[in-house]
Coordinates of C-alpha atoms in Angstrom, one line a residue:
M3 CA -19.4 -15.6 -18.4
V4 CA -15.4 -16.1 -18.9
I5 CA -12.9 -18.7 -18.4
I6 CA -9.5 -17.5 -18.0
R7 CA -6.8 -20.2 -18.4
A8 CA -3.5 -19.7 -17.3
K9 CA -0.2 -21.6 -16.9
Q10 CA 0.0 -21.2 -13.5
L11 CA -2.4 -19.8 -10.8
V12 CA -1.1 -18.5 -7.5
T13 CA -3.2 -17.2 -4.4
A14 CA -3.4 -17.0 -0.8
L15 CA -6.3 -19.2 0.7
N16 CA -6.9 -16.8 3.9
M17 CA -6.7 -13.5 4.7
P18 CA -4.7 -12.3 6.5
W19 CA -1.8 -15.0 5.4
R20 CA 0.7 -15.9 8.0
Y21 CA 4.1 -17.4 7.6
R22 CA 3.6 -21.0 6.7
D23 CA 0.0 -20.7 6.1
E24 CA -1.2 -22.8 3.3
V25 CA -0.8 -21.3 -0.5
A26 CA -2.7 -22.4 -3.6
V27 CA -0.2 -23.0 -6.7
I28 CA -2.1 -24.5 -9.4
N29 CA -0.5 -25.2 -12.7
D30 CA -2.5 -25.3 -16.1
A31 CA -5.1 -23.4 -14.1
A32 CA -8.6 -21.7 -14.9
V33 CA -10.6 -18.9 -13.3
V34 CA -14.4 -18.2 -14.3
I35 CA -15.7 -15.0 -14.2
R36 CA -19.7 -13.8 -14.0
D37 CA -20.7 -9.9 -13.8
G38 CA -17.1 -9.2 -12.4
V39 CA -17.1 -11.9 -9.9
I40 CA -14.8 -14.9 -9.2
I41 CA -17.3 -18.1 -9.5
D42 CA -15.1 -21.1 -9.6
V43 CA -11.5 -21.8 -9.4
G44 CA -9.4 -25.0 -10.6
T45 CA -7.6 -27.1 -12.9
W46 CA -8.1 -26.3 -16.5
E47 CA -9.6 -29.8 -17.2
E48 CA -12.1 -29.5 -14.1
I49 CA -13.3 -26.0 -15.0
K50 CA -13.8 -26.8 -18.9
R51 CA -15.9 -29.9 -17.6
R52 CA -17.9 -27.7 -15.5
H53 CA -18.6 -25.0 -17.6
P54 CA -18.6 -26.3 -21.1
H55 CA -20.3 -23.1 -22.7
A56 CA -18.4 -20.5 -21.3
N57 CA -15.9 -18.2 -23.4
I58 CA -12.5 -18.7 -22.9
W59 CA -9.5 -16.2 -22.6
D60 CA -6.4 -18.4 -23.3
F61 CA -3.3 -17.6 -21.6
G62 CA -1.7 -20.9 -21.4
D63 CA 1.9 -19.6 -21.0
N64 CA 1.2 -17.2 -18.5
L65 CA 0.9 -16.5 -14.6
I66 CA -2.5 -15.0 -13.5
T67 CA -2.9 -13.9 -9.7
P68 CA -4.8 -11.7 -7.8
G69 CA -4.7 -7.9 -8.7
L70 CA -2.2 -5.7 -6.7
V71 CA -3.2 -3.9 -3.9
D72 CA -1.0 -0.7 -2.8
P73 CA -1.8 0.1 0.6
H74 CA 0.6 3.0 1.6
T75 CA 0.8 6.0 -1.0
H76 CA 1.1 9.6 -0.9
L77 CA -0.1 10.4 -4.5
L78 CA -1.5 13.6 -4.1
F79 CA 1.2 16.6 -4.1
A80 CA 2.6 18.8 -6.6
G81 CA 6.2 19.5 -7.7
S82 CA 9.1 17.3 -7.0
R83 CA 12.5 16.9 -5.0
E84 CA 14.9 15.6 -7.4
D85 CA 17.6 18.0 -5.9
E86 CA 17.5 16.3 -2.8
L87 CA 18.9 13.3 -4.2
E88 CA 22.2 15.0 -4.7
R89 CA 22.0 16.2 -1.0
K90 CA 21.5 12.5 0.4
L91 CA 24.5 11.4 -1.8
Q92 CA 26.8 14.2 -0.3
G93 CA 25.8 12.8 3.2
E94 CA 22.7 15.0 4.2
S95 CA 20.1 12.8 5.8
Y96 CA 16.5 13.0 5.2
E97 CA 15.7 14.4 8.7
E98 CA 18.6 16.9 7.9
I99 CA 17.0 18.1 4.9
T100 CA 13.4 18.4 6.5
R101 CA 14.7 20.4 9.2
K102 CA 16.2 23.0 7.0
G103 CA 13.0 23.7 5.3
G104 CA 13.4 20.9 2.3
G105 CA 11.6 17.6 2.3
I106 CA 7.9 17.9 3.1
Y107 CA 7.7 21.8 3.9
K108 CA 8.9 22.0 0.4
T109 CA 6.1 19.7 -1.3
V110 CA 3.7 21.6 1.1
K111 CA 4.6 25.0 -0.5
Y112 CA 4.2 23.6 -4.2
T113 CA 1.2 22.0 -3.2
K114 CA -0.6 24.9 -1.8
E115 CA 0.1 27.0 -5.0
T116 CA -1.5 24.6 -7.2
S117 CA -5.0 24.5 -8.3
D118 CA -7.6 21.8 -6.9
Q119 CA -8.2 20.9 -10.9
E120 CA -4.3 20.7 -11.5
L121 CA -4.1 18.7 -8.2
L122 CA -6.9 16.1 -9.4
N123 CA -5.3 15.7 -12.9
I124 CA -2.1 15.0 -11.1
L125 CA -3.6 12.3 -8.9
Q126 CA -5.6 10.7 -11.9
K127 CA -2.3 10.3 -14.0
R128 CA -0.5 8.8 -11.4
I129 CA -3.2 6.1 -10.8
Q130 CA -3.7 5.6 -14.1
L131 CA 0.2 4.3 -14.2
A132 CA 0.0 2.8 -11.1
T133 CA -2.8 0.6 -12.6
S134 CA -0.7 -0.2 -15.7
F135 CA 1.9 -2.1 -13.3
G136 CA -0.9 -4.2 -12.0
T137 CA -2.4 -2.3 -9.0
T138 CA -6.2 -2.7 -8.9
T139 CA -6.4 -1.2 -5.5
V140 CA -4.7 1.9 -4.0
E141 CA -4.8 3.8 -0.7
V142 CA -3.9 7.6 -1.3
K143 CA -3.2 10.0 1.9
T144 CA -3.7 13.7 2.2
G145 CA -0.6 15.2 4.2
Y146 CA 1.0 18.1 1.8
G147 CA -1.5 20.7 3.1
L148 CA 0.1 21.3 6.8
D149 CA -2.7 24.0 7.8
I150 CA -5.7 22.6 8.4
D151 CA -8.0 24.4 5.8
Q152 CA -5.5 22.8 3.2
E153 CA -5.7 19.5 4.5
L154 CA -9.5 19.5 4.2
R155 CA -9.1 20.6 0.7
L156 CA -6.6 17.8 -0.1
A157 CA -9.4 15.2 1.5
R158 CA -12.0 17.0 -0.8
I159 CA -10.0 16.5 -3.7
L160 CA -9.3 12.9 -3.0
K161 CA -12.8 12.0 -2.7
S162 CA -13.8 13.6 -5.9
V163 CA -11.4 11.4 -8.0
K164 CA -12.5 9.5 -10.9
S165 CA -10.5 6.4 -10.9
P166 CA -10.6 3.2 -12.8
I167 CA -9.5 1.2 -9.6
D168 CA -10.8 1.6 -6.2
V169 CA -9.0 4.4 -4.0
V170 CA -9.1 3.9 -0.2
T171 CA -8.9 7.3 1.2
T172 CA -6.8 8.5 4.5
F173 CA -6.3 12.0 6.1
L174 CA -2.9 12.1 7.0
V175 CA -1.6 14.3 10.2
H176 CA 1.8 14.3 8.6
I177 CA 4.1 17.1 10.3
P178 CA 3.7 19.5 12.8
P179 CA 4.4 23.4 11.5
P180 CA 7.5 24.8 12.5
A181 CA 5.6 27.2 15.3
G182 CA 2.6 26.5 17.0
R183 CA 2.8 22.8 17.5
E184 CA 0.3 22.5 20.6
N185 CA -2.2 24.6 18.8
Y186 CA -1.9 22.5 15.6
V187 CA -2.9 19.5 17.5
K188 CA -6.3 21.1 18.8
E189 CA -6.9 22.6 15.4
V190 CA -6.4 18.9 14.2
L191 CA -8.7 17.5 16.6
K192 CA -11.4 19.7 15.7
A193 CA -10.9 19.0 11.9
I194 CA -11.0 15.1 11.9
P195 CA -14.9 15.0 12.3
H196 CA -14.7 16.7 8.9
A197 CA -12.3 14.9 6.7
G198 CA -14.7 12.2 5.4
T199 CA -12.0 9.9 4.4
T200 CA -11.9 6.0 5.2
Y201 CA -8.8 5.8 7.3
V202 CA -6.7 8.7 9.8
D203 CA -3.1 7.7 10.0
V204 CA -0.5 10.0 11.8
F205 CA 3.3 10.1 11.3
C206 CA 4.6 9.3 14.6
D207 CA 8.5 9.8 14.6
S208 CA 11.2 12.2 15.7
I209 CA 10.9 15.0 13.1
A210 CA 7.1 14.5 13.3
F211 CA 4.4 13.8 16.0
N212 CA 5.3 12.3 19.4
V213 CA 3.6 9.4 21.0
E214 CA 1.2 11.3 23.1
E215 CA 0.1 13.6 20.5
T216 CA -0.3 10.4 18.1
R217 CA -2.3 8.8 20.6
T218 CA -4.6 11.8 21.3
I219 CA -5.2 12.3 17.5
L220 CA -5.8 8.5 16.8
K221 CA -8.2 8.2 19.8
K222 CA -10.2 11.2 18.7
A223 CA -10.4 9.7 15.0
A224 CA -11.3 6.3 16.4
E225 CA -14.3 8.2 18.5
A226 CA -15.5 9.7 15.0
G227 CA -15.7 6.4 13.3
Y228 CA -12.4 6.2 11.3
K229 CA -10.2 3.5 10.9
L230 CA -6.6 4.0 12.2
R231 CA -3.4 3.6 10.0
L232 CA 0.1 4.6 11.7
H233 CA 3.7 5.5 10.4
A234 CA 5.7 3.9 13.2
D235 CA 9.5 3.7 13.7
E236 CA 10.6 4.9 10.4
L237 CA 13.4 7.2 11.4
E238 CA 13.8 6.3 15.1
Y239 CA 12.4 4.2 17.6
I240 CA 10.2 6.8 20.0
G241 CA 7.8 4.3 21.0
C242 CA 5.0 4.8 18.4
S243 CA 4.5 0.9 17.6
D244 CA 3.7 0.3 21.2
L245 CA 0.5 2.3 20.5
V246 CA -0.9 -1.0 18.7
E247 CA -1.6 -2.4 22.3
E248 CA -4.0 0.6 23.0
L249 CA -5.4 1.6 19.7
P250 CA -7.5 -0.6 16.7
I251 CA -4.8 0.3 14.4
D252 CA -5.2 -1.8 11.3
S253 CA -1.5 -1.4 9.7
A254 CA 1.8 -0.1 11.2
D255 CA 3.9 1.2 8.2
H256 CA 7.5 1.4 7.8
L257 CA 9.1 -0.4 11.5
L258 CA 12.5 0.1 10.4
N259 CA 13.4 0.9 14.1
T260 CA 11.0 -1.8 15.7
P261 CA 12.6 -3.3 18.6
P262 CA 12.3 -7.0 18.2
E263 CA 10.3 -7.2 21.6
N264 CA 7.7 -5.0 20.1
V265 CA 6.9 -7.4 17.2
R266 CA 5.1 -9.5 20.0
K267 CA 2.8 -6.5 20.6
I268 CA 2.2 -6.5 17.1
A269 CA 1.4 -10.2 16.7
K270 CA -1.1 -9.9 19.7
S271 CA -2.7 -6.8 18.5
G272 CA -3.6 -8.3 15.0
T273 CA -2.3 -5.0 13.5
V274 CA -0.9 -5.6 10.0
A275 CA 3.1 -5.0 9.4
T276 CA 3.0 -2.9 6.0
L277 CA 6.5 -2.8 4.9
L278 CA 8.1 -0.2 2.4
P279 CA 11.2 -1.6 0.6
V280 CA 11.3 1.3 -1.8
T281 CA 11.8 3.5 1.1
I282 CA 14.7 1.8 2.8
L283 CA 16.5 2.2 -0.9
T284 CA 15.6 6.0 -0.8
L285 CA 16.3 6.7 2.6
R286 CA 19.9 5.1 2.0
T287 CA 19.5 3.5 5.1
S288 CA 21.0 0.2 6.6
K289 CA 18.1 -0.2 9.0
K290 CA 15.5 -2.9 8.3
P291 CA 12.4 -4.2 9.7
P292 CA 12.8 -7.3 12.3
I293 CA 11.6 -9.8 9.5
D294 CA 12.7 -12.9 11.1
E295 CA 10.8 -12.0 14.1
M296 CA 7.8 -11.4 12.2
R297 CA 7.9 -14.6 10.6
R298 CA 8.5 -16.4 14.0
L299 CA 5.6 -14.5 15.5
R300 CA 3.6 -15.2 12.5
V301 CA 2.4 -11.1 12.0
P302 CA 0.7 -10.7 8.7
I303 CA 3.3 -8.6 6.5
A304 CA 1.9 -6.2 3.6
I305 CA 4.0 -4.3 1.4
G306 CA 3.4 -1.1 -0.4
T307 CA 5.1 1.5 -2.8
D308 CA 5.2 4.4 -0.5
F309 CA 5.2 6.6 -3.4
S310 CA 6.0 10.3 -2.4
P311 CA 8.3 13.1 -3.4
N312 CA 11.0 11.3 -1.5
S313 CA 10.3 7.7 -2.9
W314 CA 8.9 8.2 -6.6
C315 CA 7.9 4.8 -7.4
L316 CA 4.2 3.7 -8.7
N317 CA 5.3 0.4 -9.6
M318 CA 4.3 -2.5 -7.1
Q319 CA 6.3 -4.7 -9.2
T320 CA 9.4 -2.8 -7.8
A321 CA 8.0 -3.1 -4.1
I322 CA 7.9 -6.8 -4.9
E323 CA 11.3 -7.2 -6.1
L324 CA 13.0 -5.0 -3.4
A325 CA 10.9 -7.1 -1.0
V326 CA 12.9 -9.9 -2.0
Y327 CA 16.3 -8.7 -2.6
L328 CA 16.3 -6.0 0.5
L329 CA 14.3 -7.7 2.9
G330 CA 14.6 -11.2 2.3
L331 CA 11.2 -12.0 1.6
T332 CA 10.6 -15.1 -0.5
P333 CA 8.8 -14.2 -4.1
L334 CA 5.8 -16.2 -2.8
E335 CA 5.6 -14.1 0.6
A336 CA 6.3 -10.7 -1.7
L337 CA 3.4 -11.7 -3.8
I338 CA 1.0 -12.6 -1.1
A339 CA 2.4 -9.5 1.0
A340 CA 1.1 -7.0 -2.5
T341 CA -2.3 -9.0 -2.7
A342 CA -3.8 -10.6 0.1
N343 CA -2.3 -8.8 3.0
A344 CA -2.1 -5.4 1.4
A345 CA -6.2 -5.7 1.0
Y346 CA -6.4 -6.8 4.4
S347 CA -4.6 -4.1 6.0
L348 CA -7.2 -2.0 4.6
R349 CA -9.6 -4.5 5.9
L350 CA -10.7 -5.1 2.1
T351 CA -11.6 -9.1 2.3
D352 CA -13.6 -9.0 -0.8
R353 CA -10.4 -8.8 -3.0
G354 CA -6.7 -10.0 -2.7
I355 CA -7.1 -13.7 -3.2
I356 CA -8.7 -15.8 -6.2
Q357 CA -11.9 -17.5 -4.6
P358 CA -15.4 -18.1 -5.6
G359 CA -17.2 -14.8 -4.4
K360 CA -14.6 -12.6 -4.5
I361 CA -14.1 -9.7 -6.7
A362 CA -12.4 -10.5 -10.0
D363 CA -9.5 -8.1 -9.7
L364 CA -6.7 -10.1 -11.2
V365 CA -3.4 -9.7 -13.2
I366 CA -2.1 -11.9 -16.1
W367 CA 1.5 -11.9 -16.0
D368 CA 4.1 -12.0 -18.9
V369 CA 5.8 -14.8 -17.2
P370 CA 5.5 -18.5 -16.7
N371 CA 5.4 -18.7 -12.9
Y372 CA 5.3 -16.6 -10.1
H373 CA 9.3 -16.8 -9.2
W374 CA 9.6 -14.6 -12.2
L375 CA 8.1 -11.7 -10.5
A376 CA 11.1 -11.2 -8.4
Y377 CA 13.8 -13.0 -10.7
E378 CA 13.0 -10.6 -13.5
I379 CA 13.9 -7.2 -12.5
G380 CA 13.0 -3.8 -14.1
R381 CA 10.3 -4.9 -16.7
N382 CA 6.5 -4.1 -16.5
K383 CA 5.6 -8.0 -16.3
A384 CA 1.7 -7.1 -16.4
K385 CA 0.2 -8.6 -19.3
L386 CA -3.5 -8.0 -18.4
V387 CA -4.9 -6.3 -15.8
L388 CA -8.7 -6.8 -14.7
K389 CA -10.8 -4.9 -12.5
K390 CA -14.1 -6.5 -11.7
G391 CA -13.6 -8.7 -14.6
E392 CA -12.9 -6.0 -17.0
P393 CA -9.6 -5.4 -18.9
L394 CA -7.8 -2.2 -17.9
R395 CA -4.5 -2.7 -19.9
F396 CA -3.6 -5.3 -22.8
L397 CA -0.2 -5.2 -24.3

């Protein structure tokens, strides 16, 4: 049994957390861990009285929070697209680059040419780096195989990964091939029962799948026992976020072009709005999710990195910082979006908050209070990362 003492402890008290819900901010705090599980939380004075014989790890100058949960990544691919940054700066849009054979299509080519073992090595290195920034659970999608055999290959690689943290697997129906779109959707429907992932996700947008195709795919996935996620309203609004009314979608992601009136549909459905501020930066767009309406209607907000060849960021700390400076979340909202609500978007209610009975996935930060997680930009502030009570990284 171990007691971790900290200058400040911050956690949501419920999952999902909604705007203006209570939050625990405990100064001179302590957490008790036994066998990888949190068994007690309180002030240092209370905890040392209740557990006088426990070992003590004293981080009395530091902040402790739940481990970060990254609920939206595209970690499994080969190659890079750094040349496309120059094209974007010259005025080409993401959609234009994709339609000319770049973007996703370019990454598909690199990924197909890379062996299973090499892809597995790439994936494991990326997970390890994400962990060093405080991520203790990560969602990872397929999506860069394009043809069905390749997508099932990526699903197999994803399920075989050896990781120090938990990996939630998603079969992403990413983009239709340049020809044979209708037949491709039929092939997807046949393949879904064989994916073996936890989630199925569809990129529903102007350059990807339309609403009817997305509805058909997600309905089939739900019937096959998969949980559902959705890329919605990223590049344009074509009606994708309306699907939360019809299907049990755990998370609707991006939402840059979601009309304010659709926020009511998201709120009523219980779907989490997963926002991806790094991608707003890399798309060089002025569009932003309707945050004020989400707050008003108390939609649970999560954030993720959206790590991909277009958004090369493994660092959830950066997502927190940009959620504050680009989207206007408070540091407290951003932290909870990266912990309790990110976990809830994956329906992992055994982590993401610091409470007795929850898994001891924790981060000790080299800062004195939670404000510094956004106030200081650009440094890795994670001092100690704990997965089920075991240290993963110690500086």
